[in-house]
PDB file of C-alpha atoms and ligand atoms in Angstrom:
ATOM      1  CA  MET A   1     -11.282   4.372   3.559  1.00 96.00           C
ATOM      2  CA  ARG A   2     -12.333   6.923   0.988  1.00 97.00           C
ATOM      3  CA  ILE A   3     -11.185   7.576  -2.563  1.00 97.00           C
ATOM      4  CA  MET A   4      -8.137   9.854  -2.849  1.00 96.00           C
ATOM      5  CA  GLU A   5      -8.857  13.314  -4.261  1.00 96.00           C
ATOM      6  CA  LYS A   6      -6.700  16.140  -5.616  1.00 94.00           C
ATOM      7  CA  ASP A   7      -7.155  17.977  -2.280  1.00 96.00           C
ATOM      8  CA  ASP A   8      -5.105  15.200  -0.629  1.00 97.00           C
ATOM      9  CA  ILE A   9      -1.972  16.018  -2.662  1.00 96.00           C
ATOM     10  CA  PRO A  10      -0.400  18.515  -0.204  1.00 95.00           C
ATOM     11  CA  VAL A  11      -0.706  15.934   2.587  1.00 97.00           C
ATOM     12  CA  LEU A  12       0.738  13.144   0.403  1.00 96.00           C
ATOM     13  CA  ALA A  13       3.662  15.351  -0.659  1.00 95.00           C
ATOM     14  CA  GLU A  14       4.365  16.167   2.989  1.00 96.00           C
ATOM     15  CA  TRP A  15       4.197  12.470   3.970  1.00 96.00           C
ATOM     16  CA  TYR A  16       6.403  11.178   1.147  1.00 94.00           C
ATOM     17  CA  ASN A  17       9.008  13.919   1.508  1.00 94.00           C
ATOM     18  CA  SER A  18       9.498  12.803   5.121  1.00 95.00           C
ATOM     19  CA  ILE A  19      12.148  10.168   5.815  1.00 92.00           C
ATOM     20  CA  GLU A  20      10.291   9.156   8.986  1.00 95.00           C
ATOM     21  CA  PHE A  21       7.107   8.398   7.002  1.00 95.00           C
ATOM     22  CA  GLN A  22       8.927   6.344   4.370  1.00 92.00           C
ATOM     23  CA  GLY A  23      10.578   4.300   7.109  1.00 90.00           C
ATOM     24  CA  GLU A  24      13.314   1.721   6.806  1.00 91.00           C
ATOM     25  CA  TYR A  25      11.871  -0.301   3.944  1.00 93.00           C
ATOM     26  CA  PHE A  26      10.415   2.251   1.591  1.00 84.00           C
ATOM     27  CA  THR A  27      12.333   4.613  -0.705  1.00 82.00           C
ATOM     28  CA  ASN A  28      10.141   6.575  -3.034  1.00 86.00           C
ATOM     29  CA  PRO A  29      11.701   9.549  -4.817  1.00 87.00           C
ATOM     30  CA  GLN A  30      11.094  13.005  -3.351  1.00 89.00           C
ATOM     31  CA  LYS A  31       8.463  14.902  -5.364  1.00 91.00           C
ATOM     32  CA  SER A  32       7.141  18.457  -5.288  1.00 93.00           C
ATOM     33  CA  LYS A  33       3.421  19.219  -4.983  1.00 93.00           C
ATOM     34  CA  VAL A  34       3.517  20.280  -8.652  1.00 93.00           C
ATOM     35  CA  ASP A  35       4.896  16.855  -9.643  1.00 93.00           C
ATOM     36  CA  TRP A  36       2.223  15.131  -7.533  1.00 92.00           C
ATOM     37  CA  GLN A  37      -0.469  17.207  -9.251  1.00 92.00           C
ATOM     38  CA  ARG A  38       0.933  16.417 -12.720  1.00 92.00           C
ATOM     39  CA  ASP A  39       1.080  12.665 -11.972  1.00 90.00           C
ATOM     40  CA  PHE A  40      -2.426  12.739 -10.481  1.00 88.00           C
ATOM     41  CA  GLY A  41      -3.874  14.463 -13.567  1.00 86.00           C
ATOM     42  CA  THR A  42      -1.906  12.434 -16.128  1.00 90.00           C
ATOM     43  CA  PRO A  43      -1.074   9.032 -14.681  1.00 87.00           C
ATOM     44  CA  SER A  44       1.813   7.075 -16.227  1.00 89.00           C
ATOM     45  CA  PRO A  45       1.024   4.364 -18.850  1.00 91.00           C
ATOM     46  CA  VAL A  46       1.922   1.700 -16.245  1.00 90.00           C
ATOM     47  CA  LYS A  47      -0.588   3.155 -13.756  1.00 90.00           C
ATOM     48  CA  VAL A  48      -3.252   3.252 -16.466  1.00 91.00           C
ATOM     49  CA  ALA A  49      -2.488  -0.334 -17.619  1.00 92.00           C
ATOM     50  CA  MET A  50      -2.569  -1.571 -14.007  1.00 92.00           C
ATOM     51  CA  ASP A  51      -5.820   0.356 -13.393  1.00 93.00           C
ATOM     52  CA  GLU A  52      -4.428   1.760 -10.140  1.00 94.00           C
ATOM     53  CA  HIS A  53      -6.707   3.310  -7.516  1.00 95.00           C
ATOM     54  CA  GLU A  54      -5.816   4.964  -4.218  1.00 96.00           C
ATOM     55  CA  PHE A  55      -7.763   5.535  -1.018  1.00 98.00           C
ATOM     56  CA  ILE A  56      -7.064   7.769   1.963  1.00 98.00           C
ATOM     57  CA  ILE A  57      -7.419   6.145   5.387  1.00 98.00           C
ATOM     58  CA  GLU A  58      -9.199   8.478   7.792  1.00 97.00           C
ATOM     59  CA  LYS A  59     -10.095   8.293  11.450  1.00 96.00           C
ATOM     60  CA  LYS A  60     -13.712   8.882  12.447  1.00 94.00           C
ATOM     61  CA  ASP A  61     -12.913  12.574  13.084  1.00 96.00           C
ATOM     62  CA  GLY A  62     -11.696  12.945   9.464  1.00 95.00           C
ATOM     63  CA  ALA A  63      -7.961  13.037  10.310  1.00 97.00           C
ATOM     64  CA  ARG A  64      -5.914  11.551   7.448  1.00 98.00           C
ATOM     65  CA  ILE A  65      -3.667   8.799   8.826  1.00 98.00           C
ATOM     66  CA  GLY A  66      -2.499   6.926   5.737  1.00 98.00           C
ATOM     67  CA  HIS A  67      -3.331   5.565   2.326  1.00 98.00           C
ATOM     68  CA  ILE A  68      -3.976   2.215   0.677  1.00 98.00           C
ATOM     69  CA  GLY A  69      -4.240   1.398  -3.008  1.00 97.00           C
ATOM     70  CA  TYR A  70      -4.409  -1.376  -5.561  1.00 97.00           C
ATOM     71  CA  GLY A  71      -3.497  -2.212  -9.133  1.00 97.00           C
ATOM     72  CA  THR A  72      -4.675  -5.069 -11.362  1.00 96.00           C
ATOM     73  CA  CYS A  73      -2.439  -7.177 -13.601  1.00 93.00           C
ATOM     74  CA  PRO A  74      -3.846  -6.585 -17.122  1.00 91.00           C
ATOM     75  CA  LEU A  75      -2.773 -10.054 -18.288  1.00 91.00           C
ATOM     76  CA  HIS A  76      -3.771 -12.368 -15.433  1.00 92.00           C
ATOM     77  CA  GLY A  77      -6.264 -10.373 -13.384  1.00 92.00           C
ATOM     78  CA  TRP A  78      -4.645 -10.706  -9.958  1.00 94.00           C
ATOM     79  CA  VAL A  79      -4.582  -7.612  -7.767  1.00 97.00           C
ATOM     80  CA  GLU A  80      -1.721  -6.130  -5.720  1.00 97.00           C
ATOM     81  CA  VAL A  81      -2.215  -3.784  -2.767  1.00 98.00           C
ATOM     82  CA  GLY A  82       0.160  -1.305  -1.101  1.00 97.00           C
ATOM     83  CA  PHE A  83      -0.296   0.855   2.010  1.00 97.00           C
ATOM     84  CA  ALA A  84       1.281   3.141   4.603  1.00 97.00           C
ATOM     85  CA  ILE A  85       0.202   4.656   7.921  1.00 98.00           C
ATOM     86  CA  VAL A  86       1.651   7.870   9.413  1.00 98.00           C
ATOM     87  CA  PRO A  87       4.333   7.089  12.033  1.00 97.00           C
ATOM     88  CA  LYS A  88       2.416   8.324  15.095  1.00 97.00           C
ATOM     89  CA  GLU A  89      -0.582   6.099  14.289  1.00 98.00           C
ATOM     90  CA  ARG A  90       1.352   2.875  13.605  1.00 97.00           C
ATOM     91  CA  SER A  91       0.916  -0.274  15.717  1.00 97.00           C
ATOM     92  CA  LYS A  92      -2.651   0.681  16.673  1.00 97.00           C
ATOM     93  CA  GLY A  93      -4.368  -1.771  14.321  1.00 98.00           C
ATOM     94  CA  TYR A  94      -5.206   0.699  11.532  1.00 98.00           C
ATOM     95  CA  GLY A  95      -2.975  -1.002   8.955  1.00 98.00           C
ATOM     96  CA  THR A  96      -4.582  -4.409   9.570  1.00 98.00           C
ATOM     97  CA  GLU A  97      -8.086  -2.913   9.466  1.00 98.00           C
ATOM     98  CA  ALA A  98      -7.380  -1.104   6.174  1.00 98.00           C
ATOM     99  CA  ILE A  99      -6.005  -4.300   4.574  1.00 98.00           C
ATOM    100  CA  GLN A 100      -9.079  -6.259   5.744  1.00 98.00           C
ATOM    101  CA  LEU A 101     -11.365  -3.596   4.277  1.00 98.00           C
ATOM    102  CA  ILE A 102      -9.653  -3.446   0.897  1.00 98.00           C
ATOM    103  CA  VAL A 103      -9.660  -7.260   0.631  1.00 98.00           C
ATOM    104  CA  ASP A 104     -13.444  -7.318   1.205  1.00 98.00           C
ATOM    105  CA  TYR A 105     -13.904  -4.434  -1.254  1.00 98.00           C
ATOM    106  CA  LEU A 106     -11.783  -6.084  -3.969  1.00 98.00           C
ATOM    107  CA  PHE A 107     -13.275  -9.581  -3.714  1.00 97.00           C
ATOM    108  CA  LEU A 108     -16.764  -8.033  -3.831  1.00 97.00           C
ATOM    109  CA  LEU A 109     -15.858  -5.706  -6.727  1.00 95.00           C
ATOM    110  CA  LYS A 110     -13.621  -7.794  -8.955  1.00 95.00           C
ATOM    111  CA  ASP A 111     -13.606 -11.341 -10.268  1.00 95.00           C
ATOM    112  CA  THR A 112      -9.998 -11.793  -9.147  1.00 95.00           C
ATOM    113  CA  PRO A 113      -8.612 -15.151  -7.947  1.00 95.00           C
ATOM    114  CA  ARG A 114      -6.015 -13.617  -5.651  1.00 97.00           C
ATOM    115  CA  ILE A 115      -4.819 -10.468  -3.943  1.00 98.00           C
ATOM    116  CA  MET A 116      -1.142 -10.076  -3.196  1.00 98.00           C
ATOM    117  CA  ILE A 117       1.264  -7.908  -1.226  1.00 98.00           C
ATOM    118  CA  ASN A 118       4.920  -7.455  -2.126  1.00 97.00           C
ATOM    119  CA  THR A 119       6.936  -6.120   0.808  1.00 97.00           C
ATOM    120  CA  ASP A 120      10.536  -5.949   2.003  1.00 97.00           C
ATOM    121  CA  ALA A 121      11.258  -9.343   3.601  1.00 97.00           C
ATOM    122  CA  ARG A 122      12.531  -7.519   6.752  1.00 97.00           C
ATOM    123  CA  ASN A 123       9.341  -5.463   7.118  1.00 97.00           C
ATOM    124  CA  LYS A 124       7.865  -7.293  10.123  1.00 97.00           C
ATOM    125  CA  ALA A 125       5.025  -4.788  10.669  1.00 97.00           C
ATOM    126  CA  SER A 126       3.832  -5.089   7.069  1.00 98.00           C
ATOM    127  CA  ILE A 127       4.089  -8.905   7.050  1.00 98.00           C
ATOM    128  CA  ARG A 128       2.345  -9.202  10.439  1.00 98.00           C
ATOM    129  CA  ALA A 129      -0.477  -6.814   9.448  1.00 98.00           C
ATOM    130  CA  ALA A 130      -1.000  -8.763   6.191  1.00 98.00           C
ATOM    131  CA  GLU A 131      -1.028 -12.112   8.019  1.00 98.00           C
ATOM    132  CA  LYS A 132      -3.533 -10.773  10.570  1.00 98.00           C
ATOM    133  CA  ALA A 133      -5.733  -9.795   7.605  1.00 98.00           C
ATOM    134  CA  GLY A 134      -5.630 -13.384   6.272  1.00 98.00           C
ATOM    135  CA  PHE A 135      -2.671 -13.341   3.868  1.00 98.00           C
ATOM    136  CA  GLU A 136      -0.196 -16.215   3.714  1.00 98.00           C
ATOM    137  CA  ARG A 137       3.516 -15.962   2.986  1.00 98.00           C
ATOM    138  CA  GLU A 138       4.118 -17.488  -0.437  1.00 98.00           C
ATOM    139  CA  GLY A 139       7.782 -16.908  -1.074  1.00 98.00           C
ATOM    140  CA  VAL A 140      10.742 -14.619  -1.323  1.00 98.00           C
ATOM    141  CA  ILE A 141      11.990 -12.747  -4.381  1.00 98.00           C
ATOM    142  CA  ARG A 142      15.717 -12.570  -3.816  1.00 98.00           C
ATOM    143  CA  LYS A 143      17.028  -9.028  -4.332  1.00 98.00           C
ATOM    144  CA  GLY A 144      13.606  -8.016  -5.657  1.00 96.00           C
ATOM    145  CA  GLY A 145      13.818  -4.536  -4.164  1.00 95.00           C
ATOM    146  CA  PHE A 146      16.245  -1.629  -3.908  1.00 94.00           C
ATOM    147  CA  THR A 147      15.972   0.207  -0.592  1.00 92.00           C
ATOM    148  CA  TRP A 148      18.335   2.726   0.970  1.00 90.00           C
ATOM    149  CA  GLY A 149      21.136   1.862  -1.441  1.00 92.00           C
ATOM    150  CA  GLN A 150      20.849  -1.901  -1.021  1.00 94.00           C
ATOM    151  CA  HIS A 151      19.289  -4.689  -3.037  1.00 96.00           C
ATOM    152  CA  ALA A 152      16.858  -6.330  -0.636  1.00 96.00           C
ATOM    153  CA  ASP A 153      14.793  -9.516  -0.630  1.00 97.00           C
ATOM    154  CA  CYS A 154      11.030  -9.106  -1.010  1.00 97.00           C
ATOM    155  CA  CYS A 155       8.343 -11.237   0.610  1.00 98.00           C
ATOM    156  CA  ILE A 156       5.252 -12.109  -1.405  1.00 98.00           C
ATOM    157  CA  LEU A 157       2.037 -12.697   0.542  1.00 98.00           C
ATOM    158  CA  GLY A 158      -1.284 -13.688  -0.965  1.00 98.00           C
ATOM    159  CA  ILE A 159      -4.905 -14.408  -0.148  1.00 98.00           C
ATOM    160  CA  LEU A 160      -7.029 -16.561  -2.463  1.00 98.00           C
ATOM    161  CA  ARG A 161     -10.732 -15.967  -3.000  1.00 97.00           C
ATOM    162  CA  GLU A 162     -11.528 -19.455  -1.662  1.00 97.00           C
ATOM    163  CA  ASP A 163      -9.694 -18.656   1.594  1.00 96.00           C
ATOM    164  CA  TRP A 164     -11.422 -15.269   2.071  1.00 96.00           C
TER     165      TRP A 164
HETATM  166  C1  LIG B 201       3.219  -1.603   7.574  1.00 96.22           C
HETATM  167  C2  LIG B 201       2.195  -0.676   8.258  1.00 96.22           C
HETATM  168  C3  LIG B 201       1.216  -0.149   7.220  1.00 96.22           C
HETATM  169  C4  LIG B 201       1.433  -1.499   9.291  1.00 96.22           C
HETATM  170  O1  LIG B 201       0.383  -0.704   9.799  1.00 96.22           O
HETATM  171  P1  LIG B 201       0.099  -0.611  11.377  1.00 96.22           P
HETATM  172  O2  LIG B 201      -1.132   0.164  11.577  1.00 96.22           O
HETATM  173  O3  LIG B 201       1.350  -0.135  12.037  1.00 96.22           O
HETATM  174  O4  LIG B 201      -0.133  -2.162  11.679  1.00 96.22           O
HETATM  175  P2  LIG B 201      -1.057  -2.856  12.798  1.00 96.22           P
HETATM  176  O5  LIG B 201      -1.044  -2.016  14.037  1.00 96.22           O
HETATM  177  O6  LIG B 201      -2.377  -3.142  12.211  1.00 96.22           O
HETATM  178  O7  LIG B 201      -0.349  -4.252  13.023  1.00 96.22           O
HETATM  179  C5  LIG B 201       1.021  -4.363  12.968  1.00 96.22           C
HETATM  180  C6  LIG B 201       1.429  -5.686  13.600  1.00 96.22           C
HETATM  181  O8  LIG B 201       2.822  -5.751  13.399  1.00 96.22           O
HETATM  182  C7  LIG B 201       3.465  -5.689  14.664  1.00 96.22           C
HETATM  183  N1  LIG B 201       4.633  -4.839  14.516  1.00 96.22           N
HETATM  184  C8  LIG B 201       4.696  -3.522  14.348  1.00 96.22           C
HETATM  185  N2  LIG B 201       5.975  -3.126  14.250  1.00 96.22           N
HETATM  186  C9  LIG B 201       6.725  -4.249  14.378  1.00 96.22           C
HETATM  187  C10 LIG B 201       8.116  -4.519  14.356  1.00 96.22           C
HETATM  188  N3  LIG B 201       9.004  -3.537  14.170  1.00 96.22           N
HETATM  189  N4  LIG B 201       8.507  -5.802  14.519  1.00 96.22           N
HETATM  190  C11 LIG B 201       7.620  -6.793  14.684  1.00 96.22           C
HETATM  191  N5  LIG B 201       6.287  -6.609  14.678  1.00 96.22           N
HETATM  192  C12 LIG B 201       5.857  -5.349  14.535  1.00 96.22           C
HETATM  193  C13 LIG B 201       2.459  -5.092  15.618  1.00 96.22           C
HETATM  194  O9  LIG B 201       2.778  -5.445  16.955  1.00 96.22           O
HETATM  195  C14 LIG B 201       1.190  -5.736  15.101  1.00 96.22           C
HETATM  196  O10 LIG B 201       1.085  -7.091  15.461  1.00 96.22           O
HETATM  197  P3  LIG B 201       0.287  -7.622  16.792  1.00 96.22           P
HETATM  198  O11 LIG B 201      -1.112  -7.061  16.680  1.00 96.22           O
HETATM  199  O12 LIG B 201       0.338  -9.100  16.690  1.00 96.22           O
HETATM  200  O13 LIG B 201       1.010  -7.081  17.981  1.00 96.22           O
HETATM  201  C15 LIG B 201       2.903   0.525   8.962  1.00 96.22           C
HETATM  202  O14 LIG B 201       3.806   0.031   9.915  1.00 96.22           O
HETATM  203  C16 LIG B 201       3.626   1.446   7.985  1.00 96.22           C
HETATM  204  O15 LIG B 201       3.013   2.369   7.457  1.00 96.22           O
HETATM  205  N6  LIG B 201       4.934   1.200   7.732  1.00 96.22           N
HETATM  206  C17 LIG B 201       5.709   2.053   6.801  1.00 96.22           C
HETATM  207  C18 LIG B 201       5.252   1.887   5.366  1.00 96.22           C
HETATM  208  C19 LIG B 201       5.301   0.442   4.906  1.00 96.22           C
HETATM  209  O16 LIG B 201       6.232  -0.279   5.233  1.00 96.22           O
HETATM  210  N7  LIG B 201       4.288   0.037   4.134  1.00 96.22           N
HETATM  211  C20 LIG B 201       4.162  -1.313   3.612  1.00 96.22           C
HETATM  212  C21 LIG B 201       4.685  -1.416   2.236  1.00 96.22           C
HETATM  213  S1  LIG B 201       4.200  -2.968   1.507  1.00 96.22           S
END
């Protein structure tokens, strides 16, 4: 894991403009490299308020295989993480390893009581990777997401500092 830099934008634009990368449970709007650069330089007020930070996940040879990031609730101090791995590197353990790393990083860095993940309730890979990294399923937000033209249930998973 290393901090995301402006040089990563062309790769991110390529990833997120690919339907295969976004997968079945993820629909982010298509964005040009120029839009990515603008948003990177001037983050939205929500991103600033949530104090969002993004990391690139690299293999030992420097190949970029995904990203993972977090934001902090300004009111209550809990932290939420989100992540994605490129399709050809999925199901090799990288997602689980990245979640484990960011959990260690965040509990060492921040005085937060909990870290959470909000994912599509049908997203078995995401739920399984989170559980392998120590998260527990806490509940379902009915119709909490909108994916591929459908309102979809979301699964909330969390890990508490005392269970870390
Ligand atoms: C979710 C994601 C990051 C997981 O990363 P990954 O590197 O593929 O995950 P891992 O290899 O560490 O572990 C995945 C686990 O889920 C299982 N899994 C993978 N796909 C699965 C599927 N379709 N159904 C059931 N289990 C599945 C794997 O077998 C593995 O469990 P196991 O070790 O017990 O066999 C990755 O699949 C991805 O990028 N998906 C698209 C983006 C996304 O959905 N991001 C999450 C948004 S919250």
